[in-house]
Short mmCIF file of C-alpha atoms and ligand atoms in Angstrom, two decimals:
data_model
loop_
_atom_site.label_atom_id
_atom_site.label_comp_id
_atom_site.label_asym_id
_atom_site.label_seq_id
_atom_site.Cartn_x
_atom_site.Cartn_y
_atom_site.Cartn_z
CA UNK A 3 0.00 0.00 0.00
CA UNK A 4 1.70 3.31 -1.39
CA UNK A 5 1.97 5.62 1.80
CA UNK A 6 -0.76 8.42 2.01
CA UNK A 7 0.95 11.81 0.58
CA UNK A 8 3.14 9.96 -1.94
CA UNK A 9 1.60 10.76 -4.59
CA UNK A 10 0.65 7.04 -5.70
CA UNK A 11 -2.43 5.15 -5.87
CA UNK A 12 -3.27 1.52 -4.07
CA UNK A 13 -1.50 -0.08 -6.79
CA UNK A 14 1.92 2.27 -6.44
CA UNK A 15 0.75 4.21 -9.64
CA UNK A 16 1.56 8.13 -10.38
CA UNK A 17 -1.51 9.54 -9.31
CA UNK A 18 -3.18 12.51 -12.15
CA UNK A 19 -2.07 15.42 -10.66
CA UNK A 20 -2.67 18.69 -12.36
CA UNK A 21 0.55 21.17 -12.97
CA UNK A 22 0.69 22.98 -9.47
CA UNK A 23 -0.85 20.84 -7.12
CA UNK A 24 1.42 19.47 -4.20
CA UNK A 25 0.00 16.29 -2.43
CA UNK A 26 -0.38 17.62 1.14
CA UNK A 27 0.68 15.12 3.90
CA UNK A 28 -2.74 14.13 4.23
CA UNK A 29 -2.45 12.45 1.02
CA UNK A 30 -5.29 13.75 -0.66
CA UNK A 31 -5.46 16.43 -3.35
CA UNK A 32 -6.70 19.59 -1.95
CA UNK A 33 -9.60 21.25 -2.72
CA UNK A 34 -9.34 22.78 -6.30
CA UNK A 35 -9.27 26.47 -4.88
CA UNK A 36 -13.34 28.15 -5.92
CA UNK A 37 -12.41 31.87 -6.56
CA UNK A 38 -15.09 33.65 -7.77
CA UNK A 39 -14.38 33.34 -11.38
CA UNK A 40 -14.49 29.47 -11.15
CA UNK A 41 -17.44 29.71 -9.24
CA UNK A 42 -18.95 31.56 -12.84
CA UNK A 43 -19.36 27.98 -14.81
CA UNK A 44 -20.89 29.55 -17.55
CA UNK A 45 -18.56 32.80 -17.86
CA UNK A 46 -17.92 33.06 -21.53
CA UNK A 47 -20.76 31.10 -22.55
CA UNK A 48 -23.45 32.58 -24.91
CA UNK A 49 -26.51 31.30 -24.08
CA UNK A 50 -30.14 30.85 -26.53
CA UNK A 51 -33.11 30.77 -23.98
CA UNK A 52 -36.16 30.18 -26.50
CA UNK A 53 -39.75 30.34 -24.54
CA UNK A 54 -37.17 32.99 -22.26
CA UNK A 55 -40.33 35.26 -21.38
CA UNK A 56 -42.22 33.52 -18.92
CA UNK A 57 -42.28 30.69 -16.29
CA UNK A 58 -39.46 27.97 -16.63
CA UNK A 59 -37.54 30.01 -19.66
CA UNK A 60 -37.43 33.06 -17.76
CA UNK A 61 -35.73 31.20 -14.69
CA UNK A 62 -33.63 29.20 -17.01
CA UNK A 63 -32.47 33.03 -18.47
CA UNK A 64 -31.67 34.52 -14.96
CA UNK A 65 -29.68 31.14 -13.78
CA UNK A 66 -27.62 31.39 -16.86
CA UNK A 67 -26.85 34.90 -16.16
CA UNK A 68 -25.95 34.59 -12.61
CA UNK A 69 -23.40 31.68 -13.89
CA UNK A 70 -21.99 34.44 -16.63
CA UNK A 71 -23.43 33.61 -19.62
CA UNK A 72 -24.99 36.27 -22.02
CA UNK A 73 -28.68 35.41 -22.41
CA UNK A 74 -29.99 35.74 -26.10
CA UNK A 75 -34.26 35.68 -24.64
CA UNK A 76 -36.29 34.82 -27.47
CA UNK A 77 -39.69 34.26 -27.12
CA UNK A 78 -43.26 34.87 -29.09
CA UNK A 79 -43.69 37.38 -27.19
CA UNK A 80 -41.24 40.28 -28.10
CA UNK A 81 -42.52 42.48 -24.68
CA UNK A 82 -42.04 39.33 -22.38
CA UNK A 83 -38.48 38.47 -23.98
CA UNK A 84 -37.43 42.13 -23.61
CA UNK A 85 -39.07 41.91 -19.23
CA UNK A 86 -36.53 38.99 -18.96
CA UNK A 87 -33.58 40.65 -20.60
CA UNK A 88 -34.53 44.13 -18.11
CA UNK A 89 -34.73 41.70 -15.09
CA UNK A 90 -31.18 40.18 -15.99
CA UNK A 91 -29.69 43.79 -15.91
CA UNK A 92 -29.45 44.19 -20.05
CA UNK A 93 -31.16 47.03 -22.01
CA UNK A 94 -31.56 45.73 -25.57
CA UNK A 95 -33.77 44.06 -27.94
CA UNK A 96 -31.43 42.97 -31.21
CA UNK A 97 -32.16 46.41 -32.77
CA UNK A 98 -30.17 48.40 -30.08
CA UNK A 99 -27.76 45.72 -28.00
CA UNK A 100 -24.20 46.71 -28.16
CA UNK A 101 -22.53 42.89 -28.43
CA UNK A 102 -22.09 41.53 -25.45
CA UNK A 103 -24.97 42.80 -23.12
CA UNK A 104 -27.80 40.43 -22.94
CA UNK A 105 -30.21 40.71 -25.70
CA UNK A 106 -33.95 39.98 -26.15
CA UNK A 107 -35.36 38.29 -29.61
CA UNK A 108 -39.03 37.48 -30.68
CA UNK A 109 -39.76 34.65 -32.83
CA UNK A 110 -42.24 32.03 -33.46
CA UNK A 111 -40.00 28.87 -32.91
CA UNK A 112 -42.93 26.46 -35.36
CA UNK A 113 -41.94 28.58 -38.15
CA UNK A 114 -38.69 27.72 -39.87
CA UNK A 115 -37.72 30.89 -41.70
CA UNK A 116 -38.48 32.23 -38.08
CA UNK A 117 -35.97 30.05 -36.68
CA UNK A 118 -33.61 30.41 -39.31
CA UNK A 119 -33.66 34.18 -38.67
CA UNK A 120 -33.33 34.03 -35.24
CA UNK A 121 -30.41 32.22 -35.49
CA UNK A 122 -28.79 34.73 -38.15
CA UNK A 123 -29.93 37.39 -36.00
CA UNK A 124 -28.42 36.25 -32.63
CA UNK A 125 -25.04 35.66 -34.09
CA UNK A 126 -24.77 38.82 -36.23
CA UNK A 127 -25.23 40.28 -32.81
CA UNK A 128 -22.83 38.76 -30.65
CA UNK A 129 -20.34 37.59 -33.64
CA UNK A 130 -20.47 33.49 -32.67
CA UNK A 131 -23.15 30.88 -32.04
CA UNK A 132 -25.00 30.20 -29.14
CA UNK A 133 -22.74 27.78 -26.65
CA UNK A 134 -25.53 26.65 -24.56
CA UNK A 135 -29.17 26.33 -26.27
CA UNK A 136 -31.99 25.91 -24.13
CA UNK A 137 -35.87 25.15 -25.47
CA UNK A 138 -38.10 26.02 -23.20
CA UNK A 139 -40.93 27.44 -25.83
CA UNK A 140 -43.65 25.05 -25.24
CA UNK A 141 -48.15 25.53 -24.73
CA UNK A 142 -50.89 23.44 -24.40
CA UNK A 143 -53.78 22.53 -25.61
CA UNK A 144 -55.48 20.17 -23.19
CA UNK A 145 -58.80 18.17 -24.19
CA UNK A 146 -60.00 14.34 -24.13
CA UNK A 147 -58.95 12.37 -27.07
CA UNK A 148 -62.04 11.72 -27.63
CA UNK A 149 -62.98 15.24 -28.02
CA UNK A 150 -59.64 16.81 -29.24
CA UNK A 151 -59.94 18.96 -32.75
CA UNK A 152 -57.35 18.78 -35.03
CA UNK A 153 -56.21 22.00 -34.43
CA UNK A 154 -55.29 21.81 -30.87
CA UNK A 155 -53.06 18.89 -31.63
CA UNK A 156 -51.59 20.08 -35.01
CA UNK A 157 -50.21 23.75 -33.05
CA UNK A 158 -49.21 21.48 -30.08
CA UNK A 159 -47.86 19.40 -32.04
CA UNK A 160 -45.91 22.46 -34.13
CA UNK A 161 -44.87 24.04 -30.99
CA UNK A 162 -43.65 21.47 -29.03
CA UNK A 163 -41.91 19.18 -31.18
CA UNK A 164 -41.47 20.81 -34.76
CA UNK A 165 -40.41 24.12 -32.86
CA UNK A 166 -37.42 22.12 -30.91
CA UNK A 167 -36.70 19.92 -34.23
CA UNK A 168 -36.16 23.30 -35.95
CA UNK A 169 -34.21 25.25 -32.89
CA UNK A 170 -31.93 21.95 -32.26
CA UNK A 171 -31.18 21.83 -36.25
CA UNK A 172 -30.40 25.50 -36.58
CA UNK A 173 -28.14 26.02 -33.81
CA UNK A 174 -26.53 22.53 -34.51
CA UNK A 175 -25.48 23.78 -38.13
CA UNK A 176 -24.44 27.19 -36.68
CA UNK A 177 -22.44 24.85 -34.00
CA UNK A 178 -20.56 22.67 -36.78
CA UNK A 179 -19.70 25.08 -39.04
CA UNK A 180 -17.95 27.06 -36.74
CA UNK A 181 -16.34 23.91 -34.96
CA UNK A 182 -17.54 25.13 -31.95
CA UNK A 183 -19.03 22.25 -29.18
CA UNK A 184 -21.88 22.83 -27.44
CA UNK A 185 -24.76 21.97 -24.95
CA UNK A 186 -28.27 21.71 -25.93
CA UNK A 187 -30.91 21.15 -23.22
CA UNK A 188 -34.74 20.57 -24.41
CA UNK A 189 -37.43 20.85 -22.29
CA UNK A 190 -39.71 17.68 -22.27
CA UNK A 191 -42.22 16.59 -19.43
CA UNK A 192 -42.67 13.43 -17.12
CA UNK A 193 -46.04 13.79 -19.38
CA UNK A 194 -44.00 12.48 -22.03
CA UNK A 195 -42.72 9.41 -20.09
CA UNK A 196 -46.02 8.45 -18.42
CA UNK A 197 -48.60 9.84 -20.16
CA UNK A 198 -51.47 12.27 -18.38
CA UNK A 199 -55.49 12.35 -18.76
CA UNK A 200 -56.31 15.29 -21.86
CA UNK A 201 -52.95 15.32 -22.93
CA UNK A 202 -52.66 12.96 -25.91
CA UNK A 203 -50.85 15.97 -28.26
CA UNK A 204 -49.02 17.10 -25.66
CA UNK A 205 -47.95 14.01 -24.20
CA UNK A 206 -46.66 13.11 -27.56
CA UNK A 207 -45.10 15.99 -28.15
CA UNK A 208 -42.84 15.91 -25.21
CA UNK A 209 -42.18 11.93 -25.79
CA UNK A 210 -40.94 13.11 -29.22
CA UNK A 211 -38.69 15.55 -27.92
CA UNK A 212 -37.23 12.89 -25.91
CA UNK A 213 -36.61 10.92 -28.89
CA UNK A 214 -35.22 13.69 -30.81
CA UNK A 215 -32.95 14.75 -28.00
CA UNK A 216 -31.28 10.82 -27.41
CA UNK A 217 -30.99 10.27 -31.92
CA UNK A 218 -29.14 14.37 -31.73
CA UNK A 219 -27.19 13.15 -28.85
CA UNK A 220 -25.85 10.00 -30.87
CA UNK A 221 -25.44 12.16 -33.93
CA UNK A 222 -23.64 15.41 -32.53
CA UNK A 223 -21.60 13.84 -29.91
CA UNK A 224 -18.64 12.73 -32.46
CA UNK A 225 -19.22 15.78 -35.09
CA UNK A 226 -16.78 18.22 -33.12
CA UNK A 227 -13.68 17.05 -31.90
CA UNK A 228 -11.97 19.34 -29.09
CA UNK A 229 -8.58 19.10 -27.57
CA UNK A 230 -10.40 18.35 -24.34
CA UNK A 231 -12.89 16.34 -25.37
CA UNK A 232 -17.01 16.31 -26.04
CA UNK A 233 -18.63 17.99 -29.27
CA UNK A 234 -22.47 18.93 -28.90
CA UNK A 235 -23.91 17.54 -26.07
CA UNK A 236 -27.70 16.62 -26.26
CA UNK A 237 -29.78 16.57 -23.24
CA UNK A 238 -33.40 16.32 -22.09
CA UNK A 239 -35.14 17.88 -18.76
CA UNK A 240 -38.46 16.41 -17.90
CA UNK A 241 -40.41 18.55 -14.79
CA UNK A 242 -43.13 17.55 -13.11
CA UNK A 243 -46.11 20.19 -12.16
CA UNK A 244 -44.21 23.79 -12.14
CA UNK A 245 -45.89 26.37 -10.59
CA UNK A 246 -46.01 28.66 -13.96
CA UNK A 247 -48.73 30.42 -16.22
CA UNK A 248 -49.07 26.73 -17.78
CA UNK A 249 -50.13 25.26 -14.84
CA UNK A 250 -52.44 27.42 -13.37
CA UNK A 251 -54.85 26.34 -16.84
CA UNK A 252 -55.33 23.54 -14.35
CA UNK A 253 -58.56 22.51 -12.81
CA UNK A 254 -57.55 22.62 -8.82
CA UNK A 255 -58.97 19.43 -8.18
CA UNK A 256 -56.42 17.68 -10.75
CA UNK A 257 -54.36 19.80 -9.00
CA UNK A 258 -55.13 18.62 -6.00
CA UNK A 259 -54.77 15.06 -6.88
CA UNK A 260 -51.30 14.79 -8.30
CA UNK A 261 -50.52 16.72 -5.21
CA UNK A 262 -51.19 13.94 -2.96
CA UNK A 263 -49.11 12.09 -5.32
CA UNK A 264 -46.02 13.77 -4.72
CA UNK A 265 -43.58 13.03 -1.40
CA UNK A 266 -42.43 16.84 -1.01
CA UNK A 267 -46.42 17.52 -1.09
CA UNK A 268 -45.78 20.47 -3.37
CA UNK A 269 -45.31 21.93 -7.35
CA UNK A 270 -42.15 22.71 -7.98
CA UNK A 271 -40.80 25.49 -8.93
CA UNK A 272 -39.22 27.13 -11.94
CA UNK A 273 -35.68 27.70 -10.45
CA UNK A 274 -35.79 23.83 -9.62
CA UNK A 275 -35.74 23.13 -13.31
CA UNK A 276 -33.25 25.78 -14.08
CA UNK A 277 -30.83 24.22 -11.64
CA UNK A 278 -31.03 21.00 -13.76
CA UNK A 279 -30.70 23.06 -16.72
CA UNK A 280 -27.85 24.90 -15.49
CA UNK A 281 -26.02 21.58 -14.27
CA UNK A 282 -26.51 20.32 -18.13
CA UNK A 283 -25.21 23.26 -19.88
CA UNK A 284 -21.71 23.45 -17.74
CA UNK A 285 -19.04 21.43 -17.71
CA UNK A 286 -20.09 19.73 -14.64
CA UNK A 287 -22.19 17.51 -17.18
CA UNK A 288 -19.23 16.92 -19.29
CA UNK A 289 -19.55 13.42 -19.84
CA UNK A 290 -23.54 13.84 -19.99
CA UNK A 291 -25.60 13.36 -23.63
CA UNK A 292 -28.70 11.90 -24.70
CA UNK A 293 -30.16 12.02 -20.60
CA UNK A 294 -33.26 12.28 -19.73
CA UNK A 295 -33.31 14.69 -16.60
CA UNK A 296 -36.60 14.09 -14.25
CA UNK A 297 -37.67 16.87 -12.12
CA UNK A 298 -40.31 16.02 -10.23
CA UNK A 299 -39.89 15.73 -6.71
CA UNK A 300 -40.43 12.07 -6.89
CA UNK A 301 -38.26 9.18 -7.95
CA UNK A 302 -37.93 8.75 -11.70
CA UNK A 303 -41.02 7.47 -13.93
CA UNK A 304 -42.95 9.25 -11.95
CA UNK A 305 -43.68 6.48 -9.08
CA UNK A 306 -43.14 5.30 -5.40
CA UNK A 307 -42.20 7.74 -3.09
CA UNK A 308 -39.41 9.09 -0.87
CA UNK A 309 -36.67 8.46 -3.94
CA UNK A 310 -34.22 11.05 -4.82
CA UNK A 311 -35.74 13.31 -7.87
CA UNK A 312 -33.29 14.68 -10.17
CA UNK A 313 -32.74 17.89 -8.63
CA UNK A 314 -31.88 16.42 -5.53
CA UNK A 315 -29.34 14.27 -7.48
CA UNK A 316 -28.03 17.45 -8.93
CA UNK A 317 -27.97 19.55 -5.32
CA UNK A 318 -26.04 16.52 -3.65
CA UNK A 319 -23.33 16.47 -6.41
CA UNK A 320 -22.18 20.01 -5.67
C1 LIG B 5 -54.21 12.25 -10.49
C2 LIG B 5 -53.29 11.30 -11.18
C3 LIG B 5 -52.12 12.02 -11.80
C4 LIG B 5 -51.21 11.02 -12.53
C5 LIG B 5 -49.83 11.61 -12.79
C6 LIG B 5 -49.55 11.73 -14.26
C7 LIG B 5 -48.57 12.86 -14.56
C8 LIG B 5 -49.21 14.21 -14.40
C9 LIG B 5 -48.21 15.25 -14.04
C10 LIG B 5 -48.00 16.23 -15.16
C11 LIG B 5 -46.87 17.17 -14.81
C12 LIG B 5 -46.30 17.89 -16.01
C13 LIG B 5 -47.29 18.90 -16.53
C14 LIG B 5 -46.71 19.65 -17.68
O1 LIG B 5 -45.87 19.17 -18.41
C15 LIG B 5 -47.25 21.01 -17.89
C16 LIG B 5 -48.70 20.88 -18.27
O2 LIG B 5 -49.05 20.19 -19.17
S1 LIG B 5 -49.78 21.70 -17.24
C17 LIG B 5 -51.34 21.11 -17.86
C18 LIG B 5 -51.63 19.70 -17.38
N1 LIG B 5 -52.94 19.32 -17.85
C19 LIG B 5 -53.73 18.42 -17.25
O3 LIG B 5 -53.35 17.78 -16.29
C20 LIG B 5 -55.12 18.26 -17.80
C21 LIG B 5 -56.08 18.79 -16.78
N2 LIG B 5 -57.48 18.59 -17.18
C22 LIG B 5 -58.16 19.56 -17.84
O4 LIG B 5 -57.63 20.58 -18.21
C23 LIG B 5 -59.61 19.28 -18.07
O5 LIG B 5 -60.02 18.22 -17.23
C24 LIG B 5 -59.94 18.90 -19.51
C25 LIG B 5 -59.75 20.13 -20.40
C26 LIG B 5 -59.07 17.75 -19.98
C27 LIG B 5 -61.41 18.43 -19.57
O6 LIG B 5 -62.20 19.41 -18.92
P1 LIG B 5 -63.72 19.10 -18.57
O7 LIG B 5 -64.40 18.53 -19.77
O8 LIG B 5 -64.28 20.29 -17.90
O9 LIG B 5 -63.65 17.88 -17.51
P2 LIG B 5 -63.23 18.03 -15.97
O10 LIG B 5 -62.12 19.02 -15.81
O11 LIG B 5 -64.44 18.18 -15.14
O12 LIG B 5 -62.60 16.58 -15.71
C28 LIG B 5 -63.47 15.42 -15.78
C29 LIG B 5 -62.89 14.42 -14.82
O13 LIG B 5 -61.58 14.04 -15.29
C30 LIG B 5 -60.65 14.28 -14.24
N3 LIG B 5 -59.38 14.71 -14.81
C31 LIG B 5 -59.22 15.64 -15.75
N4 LIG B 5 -57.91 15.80 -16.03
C32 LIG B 5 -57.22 14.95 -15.22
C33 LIG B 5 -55.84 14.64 -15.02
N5 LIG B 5 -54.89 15.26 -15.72
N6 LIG B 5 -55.49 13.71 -14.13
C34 LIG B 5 -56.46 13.07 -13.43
N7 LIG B 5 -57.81 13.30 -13.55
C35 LIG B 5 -58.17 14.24 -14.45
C36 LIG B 5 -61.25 15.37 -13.41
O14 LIG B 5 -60.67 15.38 -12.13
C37 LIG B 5 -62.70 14.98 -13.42
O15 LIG B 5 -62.86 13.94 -12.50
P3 LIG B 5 -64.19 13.89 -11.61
O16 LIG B 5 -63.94 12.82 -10.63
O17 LIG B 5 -65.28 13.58 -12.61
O18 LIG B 5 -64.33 15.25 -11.02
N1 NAI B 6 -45.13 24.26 -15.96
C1 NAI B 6 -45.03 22.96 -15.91
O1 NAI B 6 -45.60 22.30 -15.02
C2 NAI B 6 -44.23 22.22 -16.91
C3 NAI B 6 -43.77 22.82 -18.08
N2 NAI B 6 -43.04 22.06 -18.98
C4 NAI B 6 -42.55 22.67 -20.21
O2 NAI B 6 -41.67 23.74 -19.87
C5 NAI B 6 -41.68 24.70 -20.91
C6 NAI B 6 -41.98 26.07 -20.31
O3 NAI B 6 -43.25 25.99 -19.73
P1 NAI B 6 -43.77 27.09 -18.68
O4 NAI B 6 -42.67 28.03 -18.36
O5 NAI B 6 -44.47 26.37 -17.61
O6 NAI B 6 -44.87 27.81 -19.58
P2 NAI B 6 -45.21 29.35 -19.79
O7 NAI B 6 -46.51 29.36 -20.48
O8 NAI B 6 -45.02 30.10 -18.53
O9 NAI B 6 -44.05 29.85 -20.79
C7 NAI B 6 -44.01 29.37 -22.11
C8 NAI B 6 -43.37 30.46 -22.95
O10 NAI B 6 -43.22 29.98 -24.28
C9 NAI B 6 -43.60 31.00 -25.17
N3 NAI B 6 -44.05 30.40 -26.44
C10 NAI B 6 -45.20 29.73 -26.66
N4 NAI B 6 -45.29 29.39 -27.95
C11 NAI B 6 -44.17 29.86 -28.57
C12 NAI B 6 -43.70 29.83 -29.89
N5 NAI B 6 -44.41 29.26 -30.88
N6 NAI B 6 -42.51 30.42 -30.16
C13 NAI B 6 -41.80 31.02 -29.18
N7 NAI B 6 -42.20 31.09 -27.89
C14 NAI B 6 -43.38 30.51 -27.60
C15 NAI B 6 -44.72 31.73 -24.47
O11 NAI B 6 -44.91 33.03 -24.99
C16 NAI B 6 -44.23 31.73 -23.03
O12 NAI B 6 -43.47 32.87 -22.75
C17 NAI B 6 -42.75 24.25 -21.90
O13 NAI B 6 -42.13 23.55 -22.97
C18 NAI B 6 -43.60 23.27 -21.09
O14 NAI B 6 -44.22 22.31 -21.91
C19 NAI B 6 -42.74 20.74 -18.76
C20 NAI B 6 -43.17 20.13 -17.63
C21 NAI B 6 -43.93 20.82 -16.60
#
C-alpha cells in the first residue's frame, strides 16, 4: 500500500495530478481552490433561452446569467423576452444591443424561416453561435382524445416538437460550421414518459422531444472534436407540475390530486428546473448526452415515493 501523501495510488501508480498541485501530507489532493471566477461555470458562454419570457424560460435566463453567460431571450412574445432581458440587468432588444450585453429576440419557434432568422440574427449580434441552447418554448392545448380537434393537436404538435426539431437543427449547423461544441438542453415533461389524462398531443409531443434529444445526442456527440474532449452535447429535462402560467390552466382538483401524489407535497418550482438546466449546460455535465433529466420531486417514472428526484441528485453532487 503506497503511503498516504506519496503521490501514488493503491497499486503504487503516479496519481493525475494537475501542474501545481502538491499532495499535502494528508495524502489527498486539496480542494481545487473556488475563486469567484471558477465559481462563474458559464462565464464566456453565450446562451439561446427560447420560450425565455415567462415561467421555466425566464428562470432558465436569470440562472444562466448569474453563472456568466450572455442570455440571447427569445420568445413569441417580443414584450415578455425584452421583461426577462430588463430583469437580468441588459437594455436591448437585437435592434439596439451593443454585443455583449444580454439581448432579447421574438420569434415564433414552429416557423422555420423564423428560426432560421433568429439564429442569423443572434449571431450577427454577438459575432459566434449560441454555446448553450436551451428550449423552453412550449403551450398546451389540453382536451380528451375523444374530443380533441385537429387543431389543438396540429399547433401542439408544431410548438412542441417541430419548434425544438427546428431550434436543435439551426443552432446545430451554426455549432458545426464554426467547430464550436456545445450543450443543448430541451425541455420535455414526465407527461411524455407516463402519459397524463387530456394530454394525448401534448404528451406526444414531449415523448418526441425525448426521442429527438437521445438520436441528436448520438449524432452530434462525435461531429466536433476538441482538444479536451465532447462535441455537442444533447440533453433532455423532464419537470413535473411547475408552478407557472401553464399550470395554473389547471382545474384545482387535478391539481389537487397529483398533489397527494407527490412526497415533497408540493409543485415545484421554476428555479428547480433551471438548476437541472444549469447543471446540463456546464461542464459539470461533461460526460452527460442523450439524458433524460426528471424533475419532479419524486423518484424517476414518476412512481413510489421518498426516492431522490433529479434535482436532488443534482444539489447533492455540488
Ligand atoms: C391524479 C393522477 C395524476 C397522474 C400523474 C400523471 C402525470 C401528471 C403530471 C403532469 C406534470 C407535467 C405537466 C406539464 O408538463 C405542464 C402541463 O401540461 S400543465 C397542464 C396539465 N394538464 C392536465 O393535467 C389536464 C387537466 N385537465 C383539464 O384541463 C380538463 O379536465 C380537460 C380540459 C381535460 C377536460 O375538462 P372538462 O371537460 O371540464 O372535464 P373536468 O375538468 O371536469 O374533468 C373530468 C374528470 O376528469 C378528471 N381529470 C381531468 N384531467 C385529469 C388529469 N390530468 N389527471 C387526473 N384526472 C383528471 C377530473 O378530475 C374529473 O374527474 P371527476 O372525478 O369527474 O371530477
Ligand atoms: N409548468 C409545468 O408544469 C411544466 C412545463 N413544462 C414545459 O416547460 C416549458 C416552459 O413551460 P412554462 O414556463 O411552464 O410555460 P409558460 O406558459 O409560462 O411559458 C411558455 C413560454 O413559451 C412561449 N411560447 C409559446 N409558444 C411559442 C412559440 N411558438 N414560439 C416562441 N415562444 C413561444 C410563451 O410566450 C411563453 O413565454 C414548456 O415547454 C412546457 O411544456 C414541462 C413540464 C412541466
Amino acid at each position: 500500500m503506497a503511503p498516504r501523501g506519496s503521490g501514488l495510488d493503491w497499486r503504487g501508480c503516479a496519481l493525475a495530478t494537475p501542474p501545481g498541485w502538491d499532495w499535502p501530507s494528508a495524502g489527498c489532493p486539496p480542494a481545487r481552490p473556488l475563486d469567484m471566477a471558477s465559481q462563474l461555470r458559464l462565464r464566456s458562454a453565450l446562451a439561446l433561452v427560447t420560450g425565455a419570457g415567462s415561467g421555466i424560460g425566464r428562470a432558465v435566463s436569470v440562472r444562466l446569467a448569474k453563472e456568466g453567460a450572455t442570455v440571447a431571450a427569445c420568445d413569441l412574445d417580443r414584450a415578455a423576452a425584452c421583461e426577462t432581458v430588463w430583469l437580468l440587468g441588459g437594455q436591448g432588444s437585437e435592434k439596439v444591443a451593443p454585443g455583449g450585453a444580454h439581448t432579447a429576440f421574438q420569434a415564433d419557434v414552429s416557423e422555420a424561416g423564423a428560426v432560421r432568422r433568429l439564429l442569423e440574427q443572434v449571431q450577427a449580434c454577438f459575432s459566434r453561435p449560441p454555446s448553450v441552447v436551451v428550449s423552453c418554448a412550449g403551450l398546451t392545448r389540453d382536451e380528451f382524445l375523444l374530443r380533441m380537434s385537429e387543431d389543438d393537436w396540429d399547433r401542439v404538435i408544431a410548438v412542441n416538437l417541430k419548434g425544438i426539431f427546428l431550434v436543435t437543427q439551426a443552432a446545430a449547423q451554426a455549432l458545426v460550421s464554426s467547430g464550436c461544441r456545445g450543450s443543448i438542453i430541451n425541455i420535455s415533461s414526465i407527461v411524455g414518459k407516463v402519459g397524463n389524462v387530456g394530454q394525448t398531443n401534448y404528451a406526444a409531443s414531449k415523448a418526441g422531444v425525448i426521442g429527438l434529444t437521445q438520436t441528436a445526442a448520438r449524432e452530434l456527440g462525435r461531429l466536433v472534436r476538441h482538444p479536451w474532449g465532447h462535441g455537442i452535447r444533447c440533453n433532455s429535462v423532464l419537470p413535473g407540475f411547475i408552478t407557472t402560467p401553464m399550470t395554473q390552466k389547471v382545474p384545482q382538483k387535478v391539481l389537487d390530486k397529483v398533489i397527494g401524489m407527490i412526497p415533497m407535497g408540493h409543485l415545484g418550482d421554476p428555479e428547480d428546473v433551471a438548476d437541472a438546466v444549469t447543471f446540463l449546460a456546464s461542464e459539470d455535465s461533461g460526460y452527460i448526452t442523450g439524458a433524460s433529466v426528471e424533475v419532479t420531486g419524486m423518484r424517476p417514472s414518476w412512481g413510489g415515493r421518498g426516492q431522490r428526484s433529479g434535482t436532488q441528485m443534482i444539489r447533492e453532487s455540488r
